[in-house]
Short mmCIF file of C-alpha atoms in Angstrom, two decimals:
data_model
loop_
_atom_site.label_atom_id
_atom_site.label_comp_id
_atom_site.label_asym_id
_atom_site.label_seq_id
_atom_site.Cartn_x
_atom_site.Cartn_y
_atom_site.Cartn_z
CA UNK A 89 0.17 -39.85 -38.36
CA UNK A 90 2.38 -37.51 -40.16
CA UNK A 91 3.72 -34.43 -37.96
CA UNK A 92 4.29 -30.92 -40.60
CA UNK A 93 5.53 -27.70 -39.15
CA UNK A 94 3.19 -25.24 -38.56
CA UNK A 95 5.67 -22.69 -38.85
CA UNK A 96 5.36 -20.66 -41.96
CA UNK A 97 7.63 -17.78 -43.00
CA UNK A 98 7.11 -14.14 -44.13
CA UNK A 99 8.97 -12.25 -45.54
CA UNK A 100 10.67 -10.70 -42.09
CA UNK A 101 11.47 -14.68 -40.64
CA UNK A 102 8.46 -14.09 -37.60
CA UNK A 103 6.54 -16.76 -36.74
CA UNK A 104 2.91 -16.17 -37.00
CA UNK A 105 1.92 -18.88 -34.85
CA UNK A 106 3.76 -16.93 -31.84
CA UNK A 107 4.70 -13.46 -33.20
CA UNK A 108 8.27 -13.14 -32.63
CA UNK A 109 11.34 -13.09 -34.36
CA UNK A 110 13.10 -16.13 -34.85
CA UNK A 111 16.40 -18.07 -36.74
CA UNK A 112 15.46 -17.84 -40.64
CA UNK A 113 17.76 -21.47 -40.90
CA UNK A 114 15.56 -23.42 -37.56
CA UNK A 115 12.13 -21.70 -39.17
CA UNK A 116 13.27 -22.56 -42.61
CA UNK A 117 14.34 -26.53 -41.47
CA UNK A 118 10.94 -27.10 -39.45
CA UNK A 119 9.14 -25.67 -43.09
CA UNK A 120 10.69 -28.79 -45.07
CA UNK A 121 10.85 -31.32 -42.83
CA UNK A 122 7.95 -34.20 -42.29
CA UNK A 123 8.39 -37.84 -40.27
CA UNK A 124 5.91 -40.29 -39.32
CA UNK A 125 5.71 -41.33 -35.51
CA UNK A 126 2.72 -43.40 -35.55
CA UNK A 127 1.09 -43.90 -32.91
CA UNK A 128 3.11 -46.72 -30.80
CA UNK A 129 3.02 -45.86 -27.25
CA UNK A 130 1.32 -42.99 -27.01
CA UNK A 131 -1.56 -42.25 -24.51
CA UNK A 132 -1.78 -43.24 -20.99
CA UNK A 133 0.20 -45.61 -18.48
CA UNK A 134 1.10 -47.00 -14.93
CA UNK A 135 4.26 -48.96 -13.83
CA UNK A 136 4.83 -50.41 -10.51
CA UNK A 137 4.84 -50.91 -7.47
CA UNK A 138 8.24 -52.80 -8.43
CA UNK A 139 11.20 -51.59 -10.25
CA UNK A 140 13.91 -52.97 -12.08
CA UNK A 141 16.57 -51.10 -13.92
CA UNK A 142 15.87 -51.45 -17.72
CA UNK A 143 19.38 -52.97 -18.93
CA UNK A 144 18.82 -50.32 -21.81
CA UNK A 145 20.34 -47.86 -19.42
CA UNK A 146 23.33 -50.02 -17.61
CA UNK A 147 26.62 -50.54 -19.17
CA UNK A 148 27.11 -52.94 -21.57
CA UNK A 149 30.24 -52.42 -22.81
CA UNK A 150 29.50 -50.90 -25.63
CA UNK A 151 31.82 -48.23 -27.56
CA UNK A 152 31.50 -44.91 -25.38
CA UNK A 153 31.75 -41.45 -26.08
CA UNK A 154 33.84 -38.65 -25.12
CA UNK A 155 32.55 -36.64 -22.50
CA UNK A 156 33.30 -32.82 -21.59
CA UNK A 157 32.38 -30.20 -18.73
CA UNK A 158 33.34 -26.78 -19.00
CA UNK A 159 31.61 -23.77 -17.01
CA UNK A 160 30.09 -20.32 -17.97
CA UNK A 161 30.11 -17.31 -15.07
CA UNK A 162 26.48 -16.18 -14.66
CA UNK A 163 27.83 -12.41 -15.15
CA UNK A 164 28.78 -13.11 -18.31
CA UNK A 165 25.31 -14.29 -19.74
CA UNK A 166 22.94 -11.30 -21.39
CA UNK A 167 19.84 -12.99 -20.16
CA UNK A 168 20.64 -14.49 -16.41
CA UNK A 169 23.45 -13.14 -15.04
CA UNK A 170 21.90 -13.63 -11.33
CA UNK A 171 21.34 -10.12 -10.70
CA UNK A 172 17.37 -9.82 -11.09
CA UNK A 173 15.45 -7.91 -8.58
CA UNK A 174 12.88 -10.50 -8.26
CA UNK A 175 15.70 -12.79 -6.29
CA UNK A 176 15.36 -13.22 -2.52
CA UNK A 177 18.75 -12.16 -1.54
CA UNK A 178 18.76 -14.91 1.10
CA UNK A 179 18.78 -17.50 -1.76
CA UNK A 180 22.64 -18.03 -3.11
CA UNK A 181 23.45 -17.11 -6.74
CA UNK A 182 26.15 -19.61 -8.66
CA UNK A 183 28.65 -17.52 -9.45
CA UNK A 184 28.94 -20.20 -12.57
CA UNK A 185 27.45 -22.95 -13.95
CA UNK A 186 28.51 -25.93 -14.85
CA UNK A 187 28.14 -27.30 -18.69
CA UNK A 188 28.09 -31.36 -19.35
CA UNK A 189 28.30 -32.71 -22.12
CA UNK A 190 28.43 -35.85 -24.30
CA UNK A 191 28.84 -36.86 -27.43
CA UNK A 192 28.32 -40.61 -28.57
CA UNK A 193 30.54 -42.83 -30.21
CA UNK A 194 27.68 -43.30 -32.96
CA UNK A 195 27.98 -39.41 -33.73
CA UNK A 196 29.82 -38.82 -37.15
CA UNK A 197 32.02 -35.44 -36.72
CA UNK A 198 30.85 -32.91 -39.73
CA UNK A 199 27.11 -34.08 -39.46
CA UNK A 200 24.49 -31.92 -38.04
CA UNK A 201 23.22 -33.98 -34.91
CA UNK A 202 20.39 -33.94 -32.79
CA UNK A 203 20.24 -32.73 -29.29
CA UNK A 204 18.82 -33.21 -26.11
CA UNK A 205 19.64 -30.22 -23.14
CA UNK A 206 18.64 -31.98 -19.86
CA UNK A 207 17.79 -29.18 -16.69
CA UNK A 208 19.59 -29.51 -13.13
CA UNK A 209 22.42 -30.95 -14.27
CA UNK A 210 24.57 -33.85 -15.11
CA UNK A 211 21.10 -35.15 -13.20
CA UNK A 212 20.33 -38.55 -14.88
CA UNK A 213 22.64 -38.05 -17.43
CA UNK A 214 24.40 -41.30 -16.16
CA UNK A 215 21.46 -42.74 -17.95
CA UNK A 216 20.96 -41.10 -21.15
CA UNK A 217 25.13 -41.82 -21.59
CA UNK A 218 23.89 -45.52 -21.08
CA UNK A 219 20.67 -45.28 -23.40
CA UNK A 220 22.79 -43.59 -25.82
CA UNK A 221 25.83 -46.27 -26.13
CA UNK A 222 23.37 -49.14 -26.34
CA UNK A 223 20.63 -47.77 -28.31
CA UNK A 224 22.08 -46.23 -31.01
CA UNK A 225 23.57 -49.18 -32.43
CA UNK A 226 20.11 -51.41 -31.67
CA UNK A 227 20.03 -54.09 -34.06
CA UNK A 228 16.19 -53.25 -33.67
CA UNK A 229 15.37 -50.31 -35.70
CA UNK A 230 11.97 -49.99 -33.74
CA UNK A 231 14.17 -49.61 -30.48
CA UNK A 232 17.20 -47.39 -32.08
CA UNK A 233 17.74 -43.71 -30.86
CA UNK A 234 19.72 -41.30 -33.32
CA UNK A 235 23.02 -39.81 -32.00
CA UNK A 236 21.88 -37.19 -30.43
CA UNK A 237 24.33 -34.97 -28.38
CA UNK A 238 23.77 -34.81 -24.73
CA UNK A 239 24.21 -31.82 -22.79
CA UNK A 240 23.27 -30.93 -18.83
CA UNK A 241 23.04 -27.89 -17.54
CA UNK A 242 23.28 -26.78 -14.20
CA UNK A 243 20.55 -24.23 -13.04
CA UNK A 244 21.97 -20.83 -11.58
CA UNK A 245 21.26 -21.88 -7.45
CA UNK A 246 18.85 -22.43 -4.93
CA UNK A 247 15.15 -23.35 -5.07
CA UNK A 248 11.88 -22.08 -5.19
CA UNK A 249 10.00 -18.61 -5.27
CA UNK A 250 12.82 -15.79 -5.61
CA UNK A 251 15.19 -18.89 -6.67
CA UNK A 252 17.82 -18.61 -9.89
CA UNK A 253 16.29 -21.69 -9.96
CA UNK A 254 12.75 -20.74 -10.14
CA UNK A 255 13.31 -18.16 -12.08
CA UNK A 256 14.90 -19.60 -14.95
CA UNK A 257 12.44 -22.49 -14.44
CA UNK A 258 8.83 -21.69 -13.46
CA UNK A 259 8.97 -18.78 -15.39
CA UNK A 260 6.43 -18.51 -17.86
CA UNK A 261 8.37 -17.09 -20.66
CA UNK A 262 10.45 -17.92 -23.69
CA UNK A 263 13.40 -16.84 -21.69
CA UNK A 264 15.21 -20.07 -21.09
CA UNK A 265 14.77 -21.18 -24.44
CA UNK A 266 16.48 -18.26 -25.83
CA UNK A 267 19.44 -18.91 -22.65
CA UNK A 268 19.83 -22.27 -24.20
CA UNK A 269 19.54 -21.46 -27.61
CA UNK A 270 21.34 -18.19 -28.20
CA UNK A 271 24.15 -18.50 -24.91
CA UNK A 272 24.67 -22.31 -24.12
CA UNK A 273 24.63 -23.99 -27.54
CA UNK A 274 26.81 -21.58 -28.75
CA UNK A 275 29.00 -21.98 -25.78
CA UNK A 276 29.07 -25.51 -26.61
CA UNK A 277 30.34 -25.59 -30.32
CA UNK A 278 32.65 -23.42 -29.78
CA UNK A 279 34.09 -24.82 -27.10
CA UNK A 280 37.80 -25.43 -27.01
CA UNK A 281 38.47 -28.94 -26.09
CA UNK A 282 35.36 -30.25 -28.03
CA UNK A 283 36.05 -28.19 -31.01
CA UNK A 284 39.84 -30.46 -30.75
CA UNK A 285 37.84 -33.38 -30.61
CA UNK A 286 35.38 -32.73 -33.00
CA UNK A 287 36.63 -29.98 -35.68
CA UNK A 288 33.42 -29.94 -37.29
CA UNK A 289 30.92 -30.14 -35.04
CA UNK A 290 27.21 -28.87 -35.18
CA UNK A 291 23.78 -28.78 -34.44
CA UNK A 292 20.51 -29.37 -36.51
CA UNK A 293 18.71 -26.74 -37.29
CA UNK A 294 15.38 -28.72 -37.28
CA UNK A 295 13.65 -27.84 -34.12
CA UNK A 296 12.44 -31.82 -34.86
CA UNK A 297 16.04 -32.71 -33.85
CA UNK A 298 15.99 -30.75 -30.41
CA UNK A 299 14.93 -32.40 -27.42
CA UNK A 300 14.74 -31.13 -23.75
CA UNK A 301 14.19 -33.25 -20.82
CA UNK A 302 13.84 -32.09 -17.12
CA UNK A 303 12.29 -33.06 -13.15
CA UNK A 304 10.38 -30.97 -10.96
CA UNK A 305 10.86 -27.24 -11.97
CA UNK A 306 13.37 -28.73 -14.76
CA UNK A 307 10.44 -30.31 -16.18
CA UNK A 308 8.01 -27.20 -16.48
CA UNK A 309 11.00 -25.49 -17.84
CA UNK A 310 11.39 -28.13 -20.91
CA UNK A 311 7.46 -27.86 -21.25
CA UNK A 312 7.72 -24.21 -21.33
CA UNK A 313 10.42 -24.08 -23.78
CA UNK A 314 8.74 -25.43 -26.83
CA UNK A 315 5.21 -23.98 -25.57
CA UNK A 316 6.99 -20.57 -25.93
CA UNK A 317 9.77 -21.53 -28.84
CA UNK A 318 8.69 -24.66 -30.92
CA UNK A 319 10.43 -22.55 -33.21
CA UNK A 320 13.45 -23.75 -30.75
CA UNK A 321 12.51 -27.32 -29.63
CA UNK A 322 9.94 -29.48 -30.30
CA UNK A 323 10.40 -32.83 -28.00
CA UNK A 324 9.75 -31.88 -24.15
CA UNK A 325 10.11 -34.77 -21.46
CA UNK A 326 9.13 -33.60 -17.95
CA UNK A 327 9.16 -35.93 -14.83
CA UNK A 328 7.40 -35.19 -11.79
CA UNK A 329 6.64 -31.58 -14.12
CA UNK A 330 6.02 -28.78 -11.79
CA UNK A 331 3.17 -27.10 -13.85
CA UNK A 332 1.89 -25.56 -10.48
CA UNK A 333 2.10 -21.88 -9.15
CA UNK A 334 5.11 -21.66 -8.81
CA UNK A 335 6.29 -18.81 -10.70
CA UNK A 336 7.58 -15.67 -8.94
CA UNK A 337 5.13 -13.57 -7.11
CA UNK A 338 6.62 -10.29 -8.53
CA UNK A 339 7.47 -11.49 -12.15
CA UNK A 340 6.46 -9.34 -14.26
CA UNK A 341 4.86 -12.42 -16.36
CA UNK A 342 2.20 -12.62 -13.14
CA UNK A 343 0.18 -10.10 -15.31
CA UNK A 344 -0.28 -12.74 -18.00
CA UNK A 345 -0.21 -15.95 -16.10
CA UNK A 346 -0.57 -15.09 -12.20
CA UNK A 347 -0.81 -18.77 -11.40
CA UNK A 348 2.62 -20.09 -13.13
CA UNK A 349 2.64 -23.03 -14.90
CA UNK A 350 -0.91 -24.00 -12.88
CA UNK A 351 -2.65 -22.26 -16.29
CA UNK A 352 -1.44 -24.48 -18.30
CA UNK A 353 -3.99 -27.09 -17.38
CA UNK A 354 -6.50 -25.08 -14.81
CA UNK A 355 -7.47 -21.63 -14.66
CA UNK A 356 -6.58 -20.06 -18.17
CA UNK A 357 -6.01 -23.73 -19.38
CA UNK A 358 -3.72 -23.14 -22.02
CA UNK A 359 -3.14 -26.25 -23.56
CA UNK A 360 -6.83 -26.64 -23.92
CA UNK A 361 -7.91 -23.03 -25.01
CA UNK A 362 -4.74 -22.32 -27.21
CA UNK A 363 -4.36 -23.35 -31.23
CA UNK A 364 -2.45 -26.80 -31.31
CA UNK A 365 1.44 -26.36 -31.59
CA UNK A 366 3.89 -28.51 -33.20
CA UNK A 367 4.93 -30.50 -29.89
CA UNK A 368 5.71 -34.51 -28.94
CA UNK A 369 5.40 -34.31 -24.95
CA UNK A 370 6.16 -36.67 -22.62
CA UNK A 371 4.41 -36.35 -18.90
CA UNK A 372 5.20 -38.35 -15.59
CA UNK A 373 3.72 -37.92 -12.37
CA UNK A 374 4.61 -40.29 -9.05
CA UNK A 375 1.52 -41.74 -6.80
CA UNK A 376 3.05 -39.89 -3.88
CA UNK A 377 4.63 -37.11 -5.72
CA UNK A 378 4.82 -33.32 -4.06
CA UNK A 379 1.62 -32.36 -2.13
CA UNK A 380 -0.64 -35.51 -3.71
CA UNK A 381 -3.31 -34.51 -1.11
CA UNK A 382 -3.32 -30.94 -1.31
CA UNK A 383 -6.77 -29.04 -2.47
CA UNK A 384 -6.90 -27.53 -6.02
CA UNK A 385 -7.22 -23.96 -4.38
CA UNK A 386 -3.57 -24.04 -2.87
CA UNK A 387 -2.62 -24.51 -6.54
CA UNK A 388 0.18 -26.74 -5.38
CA UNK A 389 -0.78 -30.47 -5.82
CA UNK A 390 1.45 -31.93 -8.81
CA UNK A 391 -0.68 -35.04 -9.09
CA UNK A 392 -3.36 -33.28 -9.92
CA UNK A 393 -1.54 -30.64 -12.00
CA UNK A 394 0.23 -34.10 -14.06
CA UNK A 395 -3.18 -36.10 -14.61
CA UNK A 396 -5.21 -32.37 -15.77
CA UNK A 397 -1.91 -31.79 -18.44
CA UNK A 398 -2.17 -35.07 -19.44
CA UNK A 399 -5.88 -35.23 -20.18
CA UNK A 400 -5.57 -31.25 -21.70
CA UNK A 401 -2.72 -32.99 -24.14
CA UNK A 402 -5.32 -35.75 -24.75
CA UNK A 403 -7.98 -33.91 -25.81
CA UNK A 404 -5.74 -31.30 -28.15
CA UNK A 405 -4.63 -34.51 -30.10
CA UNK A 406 -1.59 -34.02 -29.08
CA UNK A 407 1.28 -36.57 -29.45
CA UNK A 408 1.15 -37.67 -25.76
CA UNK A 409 2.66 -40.08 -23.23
CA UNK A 410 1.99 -40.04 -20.03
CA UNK A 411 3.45 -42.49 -17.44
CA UNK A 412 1.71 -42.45 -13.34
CA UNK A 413 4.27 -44.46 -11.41
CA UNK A 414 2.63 -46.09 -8.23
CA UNK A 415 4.59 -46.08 -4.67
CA UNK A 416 6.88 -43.40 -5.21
CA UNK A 417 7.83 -40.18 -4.82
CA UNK A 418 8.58 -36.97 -6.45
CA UNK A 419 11.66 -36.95 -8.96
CA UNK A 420 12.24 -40.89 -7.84
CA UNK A 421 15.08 -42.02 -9.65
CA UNK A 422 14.01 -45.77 -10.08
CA UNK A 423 11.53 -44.28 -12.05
CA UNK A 424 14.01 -42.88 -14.71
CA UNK A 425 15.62 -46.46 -14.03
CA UNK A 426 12.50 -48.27 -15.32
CA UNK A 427 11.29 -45.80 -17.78
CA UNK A 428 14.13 -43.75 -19.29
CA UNK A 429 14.98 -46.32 -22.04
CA UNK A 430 11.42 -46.00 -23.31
CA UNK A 431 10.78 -42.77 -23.03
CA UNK A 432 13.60 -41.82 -25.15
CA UNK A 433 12.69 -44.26 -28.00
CA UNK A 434 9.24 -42.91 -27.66
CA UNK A 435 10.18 -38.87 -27.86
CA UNK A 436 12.84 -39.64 -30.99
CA UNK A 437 10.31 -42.22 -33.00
CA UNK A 438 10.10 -40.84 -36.62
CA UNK A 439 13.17 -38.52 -36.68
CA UNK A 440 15.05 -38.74 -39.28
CA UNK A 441 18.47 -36.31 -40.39
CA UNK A 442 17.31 -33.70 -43.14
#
């Protein structure tokens, strides 16, 4: 199945598909670019009730990396500097966040590479180091991940409704798209000790090439950052995804969507009643994930919000996998342990540099 961009420019660089300015470069890159997927492991499937580590994802002494943190004060960023007055003041603020980031041994310095920004973090990214040292020198091109660079971010503190958390997270906006795109990338390549290590270091431009992964809230906020901006990023991985209402109960988005990330599957059901967008997802829910036996009216039941995403995908024709895990629990990290190695072959099948 070949994947086109449905972006298309005019003559002021907006995206008609979502009517709002974006990068004439990413917009430009998605309009010339084309791969071919297939169909290999798409659709729906269980794993368990045992676990094993997938030695994808252990150390194999391969080459490694070089690996950087660095940290950006939350009054310095333009669009969350901690201070909104939808915050509970009882829930603590970061006064900074911290910025991981690695870059693999397979990643040549001048190219333009790939990227995949991971939510909560360094969360997992143990893991994806691990996937990325072994994989990207597979000797089977079927099971061979680009050189993509890696970089965690740490949410801005605290949990829930009136959360920096939540409301970078369950917010359904374009908002954190635009904080990773326009403040943390940035921050990034032009950071001192990477720029030493690589002088000529970049980013694609091909929203084909950018990749965000996350758990819980992290994982509606990867969903909703190429629902809002697959101008921005186009290959979403959510565990455990928290597409229930969770959003804020004064945002001011609750006039569009008053039951969070619940609409995208129920109530407004947005993946089902919205024109198809240029999106690869990857969904995961756990048998005994957050509030499994909670009724559809509290709006809070994940399993139920997972399996309704996953069928809405389904029936869009979307490019889709979708992974129930039996005996475990939200966020369960021998789940990433089984799964991680295949999930990230799955999301980057077909990519290819420009």
């Amino acid at each position: 199945m070949f994947i086109k961009s449905m972006v298309r420019l005019t003559s002021t660089c907006f995206v008609a598909l979502l009517a709002i300015p974006v990068s004439c470069s990413l917009a430009s890159a998605a309009d010339t670019y084309s791969e071919n997927p297939g169909t290999e492991g798409n659709g729906n499937h269980v794993v368990g009730p045992n676990y094993s580590i997938d030695p994808d994802l252990t150390d194999q002494g391969n080459p490694k990396g070089k690996y950087f943190e660095f940290t950006m004060p939350l009054a310095n960023s333009k669009i969350f500097p901690g201070t909104d007055t939808t915050l509970n003041p009882k829930k603590e603020v970061h006064k900074e966040r911290k910025i991981f980031v690695y870059v693999p041994a397979a990643y040549v310095d001048g190219t333009k590479a790939p990227i995949l920004v991971t939510m909560d973090g360094p969360s997992r990214l143990d893991l994806v180091r691990n996937a990325l040292d072994n994989l990207t020198i597979s000797k089977d091109p079927s099971r061979r991940l680009p050189a993509f660079i890696a970089i965690a971010v740490q949410n801005g503190g605290n949990d829930g409704k009136g959360s920096e958390r939540g409301l970078e997270y369950d917010t359904m906006s374009d908002r954190y798209a635009r904080f990773i795109n326009d403040e943390v990338l940035p921050a990034v390549l032009n950071n001192p000790k990477i720029k030493a290590a690589y002088p000529n270091i970049g980013f694609t431009e091909n929203p084909w090439g950018r990749a965000a992964m996350g758990c819980s809230s992290g994982g509606a906020a990867a969903l909703t950052m190429g629902w809002f901006r697959p101008d921005l990023f186009r290959r979403l991985i959510t565990y455990s995804g928290t597409f229930v209402d969770q959003q804020d109960d004064d945002a001011p988005e609750e006039a569009d969507y008053p039951l969070g990330a619940w609409e995208y599957h129920s109530s407004m059901k947005l993946i089902a009643n919205s024109e198809k967008k240029p999106l690869r997802i990857f969904t995961h829910v756990s048998e005994n994930d957050n509030r499994a036996n909670d009724p559809e009216g509290t709006h809070h039941n994940w399993v139920m919000a997972n399996q309704r995403t996953a069928a809405a995908l389904k029936a869009k024709g979307y490019d889709y996998r979708y992974v129930f895990s039996r005996a475990t629990r939200h966020c369960d990290r021998k789940v990433f342990e089984r799964t991680l190695a295949d999930t990230l072959v799955w999301m980057w099948r077909g990519y290819h540099a420009e």
